[in-house]
Amino acid sequence: EVHLVESGGGLVQPGGSLRLSCAASGFTFGTFWMSWVRQAPGMGLEWVASIKPDGGEKLYVDAVKGRLTISRDNARNSLYLQMNSLRADDTAVYYCARLLCSASTCSTIYAYWGQGTLVTVSS
Amino acid sequence: DIQLTQSPSFLSASVGDRVTITCRASQGVRSYLVWYQQKPGKAPNLLMYSASTLQNGVPSRFSGSGSGTEFTLTISSLQPEDFATYYCQQAKSYPITFGQGTRLEIK
């Protein structure tokens, strides 16, 4: 059974940093694109970043480019999101998500989600 | 970026009703359209992909249609567990984008 468990959220001051982690199990982690998707309180879903299985390609929404960095450690079955220069509008629940399938032709369909970790940016 | 607009944003209905939610894309996404259901405090749950393919385990009262720029999600006979927020998402190109959501509440 696929499990994704996020951790690392918390309260941080504007301009601060935080590192989120996602521990994956129940599948061959190193063969799947992985993503972070966030949801501000009471708001909709926003795709944040995605990373190729080998870590060689990373994609970001414009709002986080240069501040948030996605990475992975396939040996540890873990996904990360390094968050720097945090702003109030980064406040959200951050979800780790896995695609439906691992083939190179697989579309960005999120079939598995973690429970989310809350990041609050406030002074 | 591809913008997705859902309508309505809010829907009040009764158990047993048939309801339809529309998702319109600002440019064509062929059939690369995904639907999720989200309940309060929970992660989204995949309902449908490729516009009309039901995810394993999703009840057959859910159906999807459309291609290009206009898509619909239909629930044929609402059940109590269907009251939730529904999101569409385009999977055609990055940045991946979601609709703003449709909140379905009990009348």
JSON list of C-alpha atoms in Angstrom, two decimals:
[
{"chain": "A", "resi": 1, "resn": "GLU", "atom": "CA", "xyz": [0.00, 0.00, 0.00]},
{"chain": "A", "resi": 2, "resn": "VAL", "atom": "CA", "xyz": [1.29, 3.44, -0.94]},
{"chain": "A", "resi": 3, "resn": "HIS", "atom": "CA", "xyz": [2.04, 5.75, 1.98]},
{"chain": "A", "resi": 4, "resn": "LEU", "atom": "CA", "xyz": [3.25, 9.32, 1.89]},
{"chain": "A", "resi": 5, "resn": "VAL", "atom": "CA", "xyz": [3.96, 11.04, 5.20]},
{"chain": "A", "resi": 6, "resn": "GLU", "atom": "CA", "xyz": [4.95, 14.69, 5.31]},
{"chain": "A", "resi": 7, "resn": "SER", "atom": "CA", "xyz": [6.78, 16.37, 8.17]},
{"chain": "A", "resi": 8, "resn": "GLY", "atom": "CA", "xyz": [8.68, 19.55, 8.95]},
{"chain": "A", "resi": 9, "resn": "GLY", "atom": "CA", "xyz": [5.91, 22.13, 8.95]},
{"chain": "A", "resi": 10, "resn": "GLY", "atom": "CA", "xyz": [5.52, 24.77, 11.62]},
{"chain": "A", "resi": 11, "resn": "LEU", "atom": "CA", "xyz": [5.51, 28.46, 12.43]},
{"chain": "A", "resi": 12, "resn": "VAL", "atom": "CA", "xyz": [8.25, 30.55, 10.84]},
{"chain": "A", "resi": 13, "resn": "GLN", "atom": "CA", "xyz": [8.85, 34.28, 10.60]},
{"chain": "A", "resi": 14, "resn": "PRO", "atom": "CA", "xyz": [8.76, 36.11, 7.28]},
{"chain": "A", "resi": 15, "resn": "GLY", "atom": "CA", "xyz": [12.12, 35.75, 5.57]},
{"chain": "A", "resi": 16, "resn": "GLY", "atom": "CA", "xyz": [12.83, 32.51, 7.43]},
{"chain": "A", "resi": 17, "resn": "SER", "atom": "CA", "xyz": [13.50, 29.01, 6.19]},
{"chain": "A", "resi": 18, "resn": "LEU", "atom": "CA", "xyz": [11.97, 25.59, 6.64]},
{"chain": "A", "resi": 19, "resn": "ARG", "atom": "CA", "xyz": [12.62, 22.15, 5.17]},
{"chain": "A", "resi": 20, "resn": "LEU", "atom": "CA", "xyz": [9.72, 19.81, 4.50]},
{"chain": "A", "resi": 21, "resn": "SER", "atom": "CA", "xyz": [10.17, 16.07, 4.13]},
{"chain": "A", "resi": 22, "resn": "CYS", "atom": "CA", "xyz": [7.97, 13.36, 2.65]},
{"chain": "A", "resi": 23, "resn": "ALA", "atom": "CA", "xyz": [8.65, 9.74, 3.54]},
{"chain": "A", "resi": 24, "resn": "ALA", "atom": "CA", "xyz": [7.39, 7.34, 0.88]},
{"chain": "A", "resi": 25, "resn": "SER", "atom": "CA", "xyz": [6.67, 3.64, 1.17]},
{"chain": "A", "resi": 26, "resn": "GLY", "atom": "CA", "xyz": [4.78, 0.87, -0.58]},
{"chain": "A", "resi": 27, "resn": "PHE", "atom": "CA", "xyz": [6.16, 1.52, -4.07]},
{"chain": "A", "resi": 28, "resn": "THR", "atom": "CA", "xyz": [9.42, 1.88, -5.98]},
{"chain": "A", "resi": 29, "resn": "PHE", "atom": "CA", "xyz": [10.03, 5.53, -5.14]},
{"chain": "A", "resi": 30, "resn": "GLY", "atom": "CA", "xyz": [12.87, 6.04, -7.59]},
{"chain": "A", "resi": 31, "resn": "THR", "atom": "CA", "xyz": [10.67, 5.37, -10.62]},
{"chain": "A", "resi": 32, "resn": "PHE", "atom": "CA", "xyz": [8.01, 8.06, -10.05]},
{"chain": "A", "resi": 33, "resn": "TRP", "atom": "CA", "xyz": [7.82, 11.78, -10.66]},
{"chain": "A", "resi": 34, "resn": "MET", "atom": "CA", "xyz": [6.93, 13.40, -7.32]},
{"chain": "A", "resi": 35, "resn": "SER", "atom": "CA", "xyz": [5.34, 16.75, -6.55]},
{"chain": "A", "resi": 36, "resn": "TRP", "atom": "CA", "xyz": [4.44, 19.24, -3.86]},
{"chain": "A", "resi": 37, "resn": "VAL", "atom": "CA", "xyz": [0.97, 20.79, -3.96]},
{"chain": "A", "resi": 38, "resn": "ARG", "atom": "CA", "xyz": [-0.18, 23.38, -1.44]},
{"chain": "A", "resi": 39, "resn": "GLN", "atom": "CA", "xyz": [-3.46, 24.74, -0.16]},
{"chain": "A", "resi": 40, "resn": "ALA", "atom": "CA", "xyz": [-3.74, 28.05, 1.65]},
{"chain": "A", "resi": 41, "resn": "PRO", "atom": "CA", "xyz": [-6.30, 28.13, 4.48]},
{"chain": "A", "resi": 42, "resn": "GLY", "atom": "CA", "xyz": [-9.82, 28.09, 3.04]},
{"chain": "A", "resi": 43, "resn": "MET", "atom": "CA", "xyz": [-8.49, 28.25, -0.50]},
{"chain": "A", "resi": 44, "resn": "GLY", "atom": "CA", "xyz": [-7.98, 25.96, -3.48]},
{"chain": "A", "resi": 45, "resn": "LEU", "atom": "CA", "xyz": [-5.12, 23.74, -4.58]},
{"chain": "A", "resi": 46, "resn": "GLU", "atom": "CA", "xyz": [-1.91, 25.11, -6.07]},
{"chain": "A", "resi": 47, "resn": "TRP", "atom": "CA", "xyz": [0.80, 23.02, -7.72]},
{"chain": "A", "resi": 48, "resn": "VAL", "atom": "CA", "xyz": [4.19, 24.06, -6.33]},
{"chain": "A", "resi": 49, "resn": "ALA", "atom": "CA", "xyz": [6.93, 21.87, -7.80]},
{"chain": "A", "resi": 50, "resn": "SER", "atom": "CA", "xyz": [7.70, 18.53, -9.43]},
{"chain": "A", "resi": 51, "resn": "ILE", "atom": "CA", "xyz": [10.85, 16.44, -9.76]},
{"chain": "A", "resi": 52, "resn": "LYS", "atom": "CA", "xyz": [11.81, 13.73, -12.22]},
{"chain": "A", "resi": 53, "resn": "PRO", "atom": "CA", "xyz": [12.56, 10.21, -10.91]},
{"chain": "A", "resi": 54, "resn": "ASP", "atom": "CA", "xyz": [16.33, 10.68, -11.19]},
{"chain": "A", "resi": 55, "resn": "GLY", "atom": "CA", "xyz": [16.20, 14.25, -9.87]},
{"chain": "A", "resi": 56, "resn": "GLY", "atom": "CA", "xyz": [17.54, 15.55, -13.16]},
{"chain": "A", "resi": 57, "resn": "GLU", "atom": "CA", "xyz": [14.58, 17.79, -13.97]},
{"chain": "A", "resi": 58, "resn": "LYS", "atom": "CA", "xyz": [12.76, 20.12, -11.60]},
{"chain": "A", "resi": 59, "resn": "LEU", "atom": "CA", "xyz": [9.75, 22.28, -12.37]},
{"chain": "A", "resi": 60, "resn": "TYR", "atom": "CA", "xyz": [8.32, 25.13, -10.30]},
{"chain": "A", "resi": 61, "resn": "VAL", "atom": "CA", "xyz": [5.36, 27.48, -10.26]},
{"chain": "A", "resi": 62, "resn": "ASP", "atom": "CA", "xyz": [6.58, 31.05, -10.91]},
{"chain": "A", "resi": 63, "resn": "ALA", "atom": "CA", "xyz": [5.56, 32.25, -7.43]},
{"chain": "A", "resi": 64, "resn": "VAL", "atom": "CA", "xyz": [8.20, 30.07, -5.74]},
{"chain": "A", "resi": 65, "resn": "LYS", "atom": "CA", "xyz": [11.08, 30.10, -8.24]},
{"chain": "A", "resi": 66, "resn": "GLY", "atom": "CA", "xyz": [14.34, 31.05, -6.58]},
{"chain": "A", "resi": 67, "resn": "ARG", "atom": "CA", "xyz": [12.96, 30.56, -3.06]},
{"chain": "A", "resi": 68, "resn": "LEU", "atom": "CA", "xyz": [11.71, 26.95, -2.83]},
{"chain": "A", "resi": 69, "resn": "THR", "atom": "CA", "xyz": [13.79, 23.97, -3.98]},
{"chain": "A", "resi": 70, "resn": "ILE", "atom": "CA", "xyz": [12.49, 20.46, -4.53]},
{"chain": "A", "resi": 71, "resn": "SER", "atom": "CA", "xyz": [14.86, 17.53, -4.13]},
{"chain": "A", "resi": 72, "resn": "ARG", "atom": "CA", "xyz": [14.79, 13.82, -3.49]},
{"chain": "A", "resi": 73, "resn": "ASP", "atom": "CA", "xyz": [16.89, 11.01, -2.05]},
{"chain": "A", "resi": 74, "resn": "ASN", "atom": "CA", "xyz": [15.90, 7.78, -3.75]},
{"chain": "A", "resi": 75, "resn": "ALA", "atom": "CA", "xyz": [18.07, 5.72, -1.41]},
{"chain": "A", "resi": 76, "resn": "ARG", "atom": "CA", "xyz": [16.04, 7.04, 1.53]},
{"chain": "A", "resi": 77, "resn": "ASN", "atom": "CA", "xyz": [12.67, 7.02, -0.33]},
{"chain": "A", "resi": 78, "resn": "SER", "atom": "CA", "xyz": [12.28, 10.65, 0.57]},
{"chain": "A", "resi": 79, "resn": "LEU", "atom": "CA", "xyz": [11.14, 13.87, -1.08]},
{"chain": "A", "resi": 80, "resn": "TYR", "atom": "CA", "xyz": [12.09, 17.31, 0.23]},
{"chain": "A", "resi": 81, "resn": "LEU", "atom": "CA", "xyz": [11.10, 20.94, -0.15]},
{"chain": "A", "resi": 82, "resn": "GLN", "atom": "CA", "xyz": [13.64, 23.50, 1.04]},
{"chain": "A", "resi": 83, "resn": "MET", "atom": "CA", "xyz": [11.79, 26.73, 1.67]},
{"chain": "A", "resi": 84, "resn": "ASN", "atom": "CA", "xyz": [13.79, 29.98, 1.93]},
{"chain": "A", "resi": 85, "resn": "SER", "atom": "CA", "xyz": [12.81, 33.65, 2.06]},
{"chain": "A", "resi": 86, "resn": "LEU", "atom": "CA", "xyz": [9.34, 32.65, 3.19]},
{"chain": "A", "resi": 87, "resn": "ARG", "atom": "CA", "xyz": [6.46, 35.10, 2.82]},
{"chain": "A", "resi": 88, "resn": "ALA", "atom": "CA", "xyz": [3.03, 35.30, 4.40]},
{"chain": "A", "resi": 89, "resn": "ASP", "atom": "CA", "xyz": [1.44, 34.05, 1.18]},
{"chain": "A", "resi": 90, "resn": "ASP", "atom": "CA", "xyz": [3.41, 30.80, 1.48]},
{"chain": "A", "resi": 91, "resn": "THR", "atom": "CA", "xyz": [1.20, 29.91, 4.45]},
{"chain": "A", "resi": 92, "resn": "ALA", "atom": "CA", "xyz": [-0.53, 26.68, 3.47]},
{"chain": "A", "resi": 93, "resn": "VAL", "atom": "CA", "xyz": [-0.87, 22.96, 3.98]},
{"chain": "A", "resi": 94, "resn": "TYR", "atom": "CA", "xyz": [1.80, 21.35, 1.83]},
{"chain": "A", "resi": 95, "resn": "TYR", "atom": "CA", "xyz": [0.99, 17.96, 0.32]},
{"chain": "A", "resi": 96, "resn": "CYS", "atom": "CA", "xyz": [3.41, 15.47, -1.15]},
{"chain": "A", "resi": 97, "resn": "ALA", "atom": "CA", "xyz": [1.82, 13.74, -4.15]},
{"chain": "A", "resi": 98, "resn": "ARG", "atom": "CA", "xyz": [2.63, 10.81, -6.44]},
{"chain": "A", "resi": 99, "resn": "LEU", "atom": "CA", "xyz": [1.48, 10.26, -9.99]},
{"chain": "A", "resi": 100, "resn": "LEU", "atom": "CA", "xyz": [-0.89, 7.50, -11.00]},
{"chain": "A", "resi": 101, "resn": "CYS", "atom": "CA", "xyz": [1.78, 5.73, -13.03]},
{"chain": "A", "resi": 102, "resn": "SER", "atom": "CA", "xyz": [5.53, 5.73, -13.59]},
{"chain": "A", "resi": 103, "resn": "ALA", "atom": "CA", "xyz": [5.81, 5.43, -17.37]},
{"chain": "A", "resi": 104, "resn": "SER", "atom": "CA", "xyz": [7.46, 8.31, -19.18]},
{"chain": "A", "resi": 105, "resn": "THR", "atom": "CA", "xyz": [4.15, 8.86, -20.98]},
{"chain": "A", "resi": 106, "resn": "CYS", "atom": "CA", "xyz": [2.17, 9.10, -17.74]},
{"chain": "A", "resi": 107, "resn": "SER", "atom": "CA", "xyz": [0.20, 12.32, -17.32]},
{"chain": "A", "resi": 108, "resn": "THR", "atom": "CA", "xyz": [0.30, 14.46, -14.21]},
{"chain": "A", "resi": 109, "resn": "ILE", "atom": "CA", "xyz": [-2.54, 12.71, -12.40]},
{"chain": "A", "resi": 110, "resn": "TYR", "atom": "CA", "xyz": [-2.13, 12.70, -8.64]},
{"chain": "A", "resi": 111, "resn": "ALA", "atom": "CA", "xyz": [-3.38, 9.35, -7.39]},
{"chain": "A", "resi": 112, "resn": "TYR", "atom": "CA", "xyz": [-1.69, 9.38, -3.99]},
{"chain": "A", "resi": 113, "resn": "TRP", "atom": "CA", "xyz": [-1.41, 12.19, -1.48]},
{"chain": "A", "resi": 114, "resn": "GLY", "atom": "CA", "xyz": [0.07, 12.54, 1.97]},
{"chain": "A", "resi": 115, "resn": "GLN", "atom": "CA", "xyz": [-1.92, 13.96, 4.88]},
{"chain": "A", "resi": 116, "resn": "GLY", "atom": "CA", "xyz": [-0.21, 17.33, 4.52]},
{"chain": "A", "resi": 117, "resn": "THR", "atom": "CA", "xyz": [1.93, 19.48, 6.78]},
{"chain": "A", "resi": 118, "resn": "LEU", "atom": "CA", "xyz": [0.98, 23.03, 7.75]},
{"chain": "A", "resi": 119, "resn": "VAL", "atom": "CA", "xyz": [3.42, 25.87, 7.21]},
{"chain": "A", "resi": 120, "resn": "THR", "atom": "CA", "xyz": [2.51, 29.18, 8.83]},
{"chain": "A", "resi": 121, "resn": "VAL", "atom": "CA", "xyz": [4.56, 32.26, 7.98]},
{"chain": "A", "resi": 122, "resn": "SER", "atom": "CA", "xyz": [3.87, 34.98, 10.49]},
{"chain": "A", "resi": 123, "resn": "SER", "atom": "CA", "xyz": [5.65, 37.34, 12.84]},
{"chain": "B", "resi": 1, "resn": "ASP", "atom": "CA", "xyz": [-0.59, 29.33, -18.16]},
{"chain": "B", "resi": 2, "resn": "ILE", "atom": "CA", "xyz": [-3.87, 27.45, -18.60]},
{"chain": "B", "resi": 3, "resn": "GLN", "atom": "CA", "xyz": [-6.62, 28.88, -16.44]},
{"chain": "B", "resi": 4, "resn": "LEU", "atom": "CA", "xyz": [-9.46, 26.64, -15.28]},
{"chain": "B", "resi": 5, "resn": "THR", "atom": "CA", "xyz": [-12.82, 28.08, -14.25]},
{"chain": "B", "resi": 6, "resn": "GLN", "atom": "CA", "xyz": [-15.34, 25.94, -12.45]},
{"chain": "B", "resi": 7, "resn": "SER", "atom": "CA", "xyz": [-19.05, 26.64, -12.22]},
{"chain": "B", "resi": 8, "resn": "PRO", "atom": "CA", "xyz": [-20.83, 26.92, -10.01]},
{"chain": "B", "resi": 9, "resn": "SER", "atom": "CA", "xyz": [-18.48, 27.77, -7.14]},
{"chain": "B", "resi": 10, "resn": "PHE", "atom": "CA", "xyz": [-21.13, 26.70, -4.66]},
{"chain": "B", "resi": 11, "resn": "LEU", "atom": "CA", "xyz": [-23.93, 24.19, -5.08]},
{"chain": "B", "resi": 12, "resn": "SER", "atom": "CA", "xyz": [-26.68, 23.23, -2.66]},
{"chain": "B", "resi": 13, "resn": "ALA", "atom": "CA", "xyz": [-28.44, 19.94, -3.39]},
{"chain": "B", "resi": 14, "resn": "SER", "atom": "CA", "xyz": [-30.33, 17.10, -1.77]},
{"chain": "B", "resi": 15, "resn": "VAL", "atom": "CA", "xyz": [-29.60, 13.40, -1.40]},
{"chain": "B", "resi": 16, "resn": "GLY", "atom": "CA", "xyz": [-30.75, 11.69, -4.57]},
{"chain": "B", "resi": 17, "resn": "ASP", "atom": "CA", "xyz": [-30.31, 14.75, -6.80]},
{"chain": "B", "resi": 18, "resn": "ARG", "atom": "CA", "xyz": [-28.38, 14.69, -10.06]},
{"chain": "B", "resi": 19, "resn": "VAL", "atom": "CA", "xyz": [-25.75, 17.41, -10.16]},
{"chain": "B", "resi": 20, "resn": "THR", "atom": "CA", "xyz": [-23.32, 18.64, -12.78]},
{"chain": "B", "resi": 21, "resn": "ILE", "atom": "CA", "xyz": [-20.16, 20.69, -12.29]},
{"chain": "B", "resi": 22, "resn": "THR", "atom": "CA", "xyz": [-18.50, 22.40, -15.25]},
{"chain": "B", "resi": 23, "resn": "CYS", "atom": "CA", "xyz": [-14.82, 23.14, -15.77]},
{"chain": "B", "resi": 24, "resn": "ARG", "atom": "CA", "xyz": [-13.74, 25.46, -18.58]},
{"chain": "B", "resi": 25, "resn": "ALA", "atom": "CA", "xyz": [-10.15, 25.81, -19.73]},
{"chain": "B", "resi": 26, "resn": "SER", "atom": "CA", "xyz": [-8.67, 29.02, -21.14]},
{"chain": "B", "resi": 27, "resn": "GLN", "atom": "CA", "xyz": [-7.09, 26.98, -23.92]},
{"chain": "B", "resi": 28, "resn": "GLY", "atom": "CA", "xyz": [-7.55, 23.46, -25.20]},
{"chain": "B", "resi": 29, "resn": "VAL", "atom": "CA", "xyz": [-6.27, 20.65, -22.99]},
{"chain": "B", "resi": 30, "resn": "ARG", "atom": "CA", "xyz": [-7.53, 17.79, -25.19]},
{"chain": "B", "resi": 31, "resn": "SER", "atom": "CA", "xyz": [-8.64, 15.13, -22.67]},
{"chain": "B", "resi": 32, "resn": "TYR", "atom": "CA", "xyz": [-5.96, 15.92, -20.08]},
{"chain": "B", "resi": 33, "resn": "LEU", "atom": "CA", "xyz": [-8.48, 16.81, -17.42]},
{"chain": "B", "resi": 34, "resn": "VAL", "atom": "CA", "xyz": [-8.61, 15.37, -13.90]},
{"chain": "B", "resi": 35, "resn": "TRP", "atom": "CA", "xyz": [-11.24, 15.60, -11.15]},
{"chain": "B", "resi": 36, "resn": "TYR", "atom": "CA", "xyz": [-10.64, 15.37, -7.39]},
{"chain": "B", "resi": 37, "resn": "GLN", "atom": "CA", "xyz": [-12.93, 15.29, -4.37]},
{"chain": "B", "resi": 38, "resn": "GLN", "atom": "CA", "xyz": [-11.77, 16.85, -1.11]},
{"chain": "B", "resi": 39, "resn": "LYS", "atom": "CA", "xyz": [-13.42, 16.63, 2.28]},
{"chain": "B", "resi": 40, "resn": "PRO", "atom": "CA", "xyz": [-12.62, 19.07, 5.13]},
{"chain": "B", "resi": 41, "resn": "GLY", "atom": "CA", "xyz": [-9.27, 18.41, 6.74]},
{"chain": "B", "resi": 42, "resn": "LYS", "atom": "CA", "xyz": [-8.38, 15.69, 4.26]},
{"chain": "B", "resi": 43, "resn": "ALA", "atom": "CA", "xyz": [-6.15, 15.40, 1.21]},
{"chain": "B", "resi": 44, "resn": "PRO", "atom": "CA", "xyz": [-7.78, 15.42, -2.23]},
{"chain": "B", "resi": 45, "resn": "ASN", "atom": "CA", "xyz": [-8.97, 12.09, -3.59]},
{"chain": "B", "resi": 46, "resn": "LEU", "atom": "CA", "xyz": [-8.65, 11.23, -7.28]},
{"chain": "B", "resi": 47, "resn": "LEU", "atom": "CA", "xyz": [-12.06, 10.63, -8.91]},
{"chain": "B", "resi": 48, "resn": "MET", "atom": "CA", "xyz": [-11.57, 10.77, -12.65]},
{"chain": "B", "resi": 49, "resn": "TYR", "atom": "CA", "xyz": [-8.79, 11.28, -15.19]},
{"chain": "B", "resi": 50, "resn": "SER", "atom": "CA", "xyz": [-8.49, 11.63, -18.95]},
{"chain": "B", "resi": 51, "resn": "ALA", "atom": "CA", "xyz": [-11.80, 13.51, -18.62]},
{"chain": "B", "resi": 52, "resn": "SER", "atom": "CA", "xyz": [-13.94, 10.39, -18.35]},
{"chain": "B", "resi": 53, "resn": "THR", "atom": "CA", "xyz": [-11.95, 7.48, -16.87]},
{"chain": "B", "resi": 54, "resn": "LEU", "atom": "CA", "xyz": [-13.15, 6.53, -13.42]},
{"chain": "B", "resi": 55, "resn": "GLN", "atom": "CA", "xyz": [-10.39, 5.85, -10.90]},
{"chain": "B", "resi": 56, "resn": "ASN", "atom": "CA", "xyz": [-10.49, 2.38, -9.33]},
{"chain": "B", "resi": 57, "resn": "GLY", "atom": "CA", "xyz": [-12.90, 2.21, -6.42]},
{"chain": "B", "resi": 58, "resn": "VAL", "atom": "CA", "xyz": [-14.87, 5.32, -7.32]},
{"chain": "B", "resi": 59, "resn": "PRO", "atom": "CA", "xyz": [-18.63, 4.66, -7.48]},
{"chain": "B", "resi": 60, "resn": "SER", "atom": "CA", "xyz": [-20.21, 4.53, -10.91]},
{"chain": "B", "resi": 61, "resn": "ARG", "atom": "CA", "xyz": [-22.63, 7.33, -10.03]},
{"chain": "B", "resi": 62, "resn": "PHE", "atom": "CA", "xyz": [-19.71, 9.63, -10.90]},
{"chain": "B", "resi": 63, "resn": "SER", "atom": "CA", "xyz": [-19.14, 10.30, -14.58]},
{"chain": "B", "resi": 64, "resn": "GLY", "atom": "CA", "xyz": [-17.11, 12.76, -16.60]},
{"chain": "B", "resi": 65, "resn": "SER", "atom": "CA", "xyz": [-17.21, 14.09, -20.13]},
{"chain": "B", "resi": 66, "resn": "GLY", "atom": "CA", "xyz": [-15.74, 16.70, -22.41]},
{"chain": "B", "resi": 67, "resn": "SER", "atom": "CA", "xyz": [-12.63, 17.53, -24.35]},
{"chain": "B", "resi": 68, "resn": "GLY", "atom": "CA", "xyz": [-10.82, 20.63, -25.48]},
{"chain": "B", "resi": 69, "resn": "THR", "atom": "CA", "xyz": [-12.01, 23.48, -23.29]},
{"chain": "B", "resi": 70, "resn": "GLU", "atom": "CA", "xyz": [-15.25, 22.34, -21.67]},
{"chain": "B", "resi": 71, "resn": "PHE", "atom": "CA", "xyz": [-15.68, 19.48, -19.24]},
{"chain": "B", "resi": 72, "resn": "THR", "atom": "CA", "xyz": [-18.34, 18.22, -16.86]},
{"chain": "B", "resi": 73, "resn": "LEU", "atom": "CA", "xyz": [-18.44, 16.06, -13.76]},
{"chain": "B", "resi": 74, "resn": "THR", "atom": "CA", "xyz": [-21.84, 14.54, -13.05]},
{"chain": "B", "resi": 75, "resn": "ILE", "atom": "CA", "xyz": [-23.05, 12.75, -9.96]},
{"chain": "B", "resi": 76, "resn": "SER", "atom": "CA", "xyz": [-26.17, 10.83, -10.96]},
{"chain": "B", "resi": 77, "resn": "SER", "atom": "CA", "xyz": [-27.72, 10.40, -7.52]},
{"chain": "B", "resi": 78, "resn": "LEU", "atom": "CA", "xyz": [-26.12, 12.25, -4.63]},
{"chain": "B", "resi": 79, "resn": "GLN", "atom": "CA", "xyz": [-25.23, 10.27, -1.57]},
{"chain": "B", "resi": 80, "resn": "PRO", "atom": "CA", "xyz": [-24.49, 11.75, 1.88]},
{"chain": "B", "resi": 81, "resn": "GLU", "atom": "CA", "xyz": [-20.77, 11.01, 1.48]},
{"chain": "B", "resi": 82, "resn": "ASP", "atom": "CA", "xyz": [-20.60, 13.05, -1.76]},
{"chain": "B", "resi": 83, "resn": "PHE", "atom": "CA", "xyz": [-20.96, 16.39, -0.02]},
{"chain": "B", "resi": 84, "resn": "ALA", "atom": "CA", "xyz": [-17.48, 17.82, -0.43]},
{"chain": "B", "resi": 85, "resn": "THR", "atom": "CA", "xyz": [-15.46, 20.21, -2.57]},
{"chain": "B", "resi": 86, "resn": "TYR", "atom": "CA", "xyz": [-14.58, 19.19, -6.12]},
{"chain": "B", "resi": 87, "resn": "TYR", "atom": "CA", "xyz": [-11.59, 20.41, -8.13]},
{"chain": "B", "resi": 88, "resn": "CYS", "atom": "CA", "xyz": [-10.64, 20.02, -11.76]},
{"chain": "B", "resi": 89, "resn": "GLN", "atom": "CA", "xyz": [-6.98, 20.01, -12.82]},
{"chain": "B", "resi": 90, "resn": "GLN", "atom": "CA", "xyz": [-5.38, 20.17, -16.25]},
{"chain": "B", "resi": 91, "resn": "ALA", "atom": "CA", "xyz": [-2.61, 17.68, -16.93]},
{"chain": "B", "resi": 92, "resn": "LYS", "atom": "CA", "xyz": [-1.69, 18.91, -20.40]},
{"chain": "B", "resi": 93, "resn": "SER", "atom": "CA", "xyz": [1.19, 21.21, -19.56]},
{"chain": "B", "resi": 94, "resn": "TYR", "atom": "CA", "xyz": [3.19, 22.85, -16.81]},
{"chain": "B", "resi": 95, "resn": "PRO", "atom": "CA", "xyz": [2.47, 24.79, -14.75]},
{"chain": "B", "resi": 96, "resn": "ILE", "atom": "CA", "xyz": [-0.16, 22.34, -13.59]},
{"chain": "B", "resi": 97, "resn": "THR", "atom": "CA", "xyz": [-3.27, 24.31, -12.68]},
{"chain": "B", "resi": 98, "resn": "PHE", "atom": "CA", "xyz": [-6.45, 23.62, -10.75]},
{"chain": "B", "resi": 99, "resn": "GLY", "atom": "CA", "xyz": [-9.91, 25.11, -10.88]},
{"chain": "B", "resi": 100, "resn": "GLN", "atom": "CA", "xyz": [-11.00, 27.22, -7.92]},
{"chain": "B", "resi": 101, "resn": "GLY", "atom": "CA", "xyz": [-13.24, 24.45, -6.60]},
{"chain": "B", "resi": 102, "resn": "THR", "atom": "CA", "xyz": [-16.97, 23.74, -6.32]},
{"chain": "B", "resi": 103, "resn": "ARG", "atom": "CA", "xyz": [-18.32, 23.33, -2.84]},
{"chain": "B", "resi": 104, "resn": "LEU", "atom": "CA", "xyz": [-21.27, 20.92, -2.77]},
{"chain": "B", "resi": 105, "resn": "GLU", "atom": "CA", "xyz": [-23.44, 21.25, 0.31]},
{"chain": "B", "resi": 106, "resn": "ILE", "atom": "CA", "xyz": [-26.57, 19.57, 1.59]},
{"chain": "B", "resi": 107, "resn": "LYS", "atom": "CA", "xyz": [-29.77, 21.53, 0.99]}
]
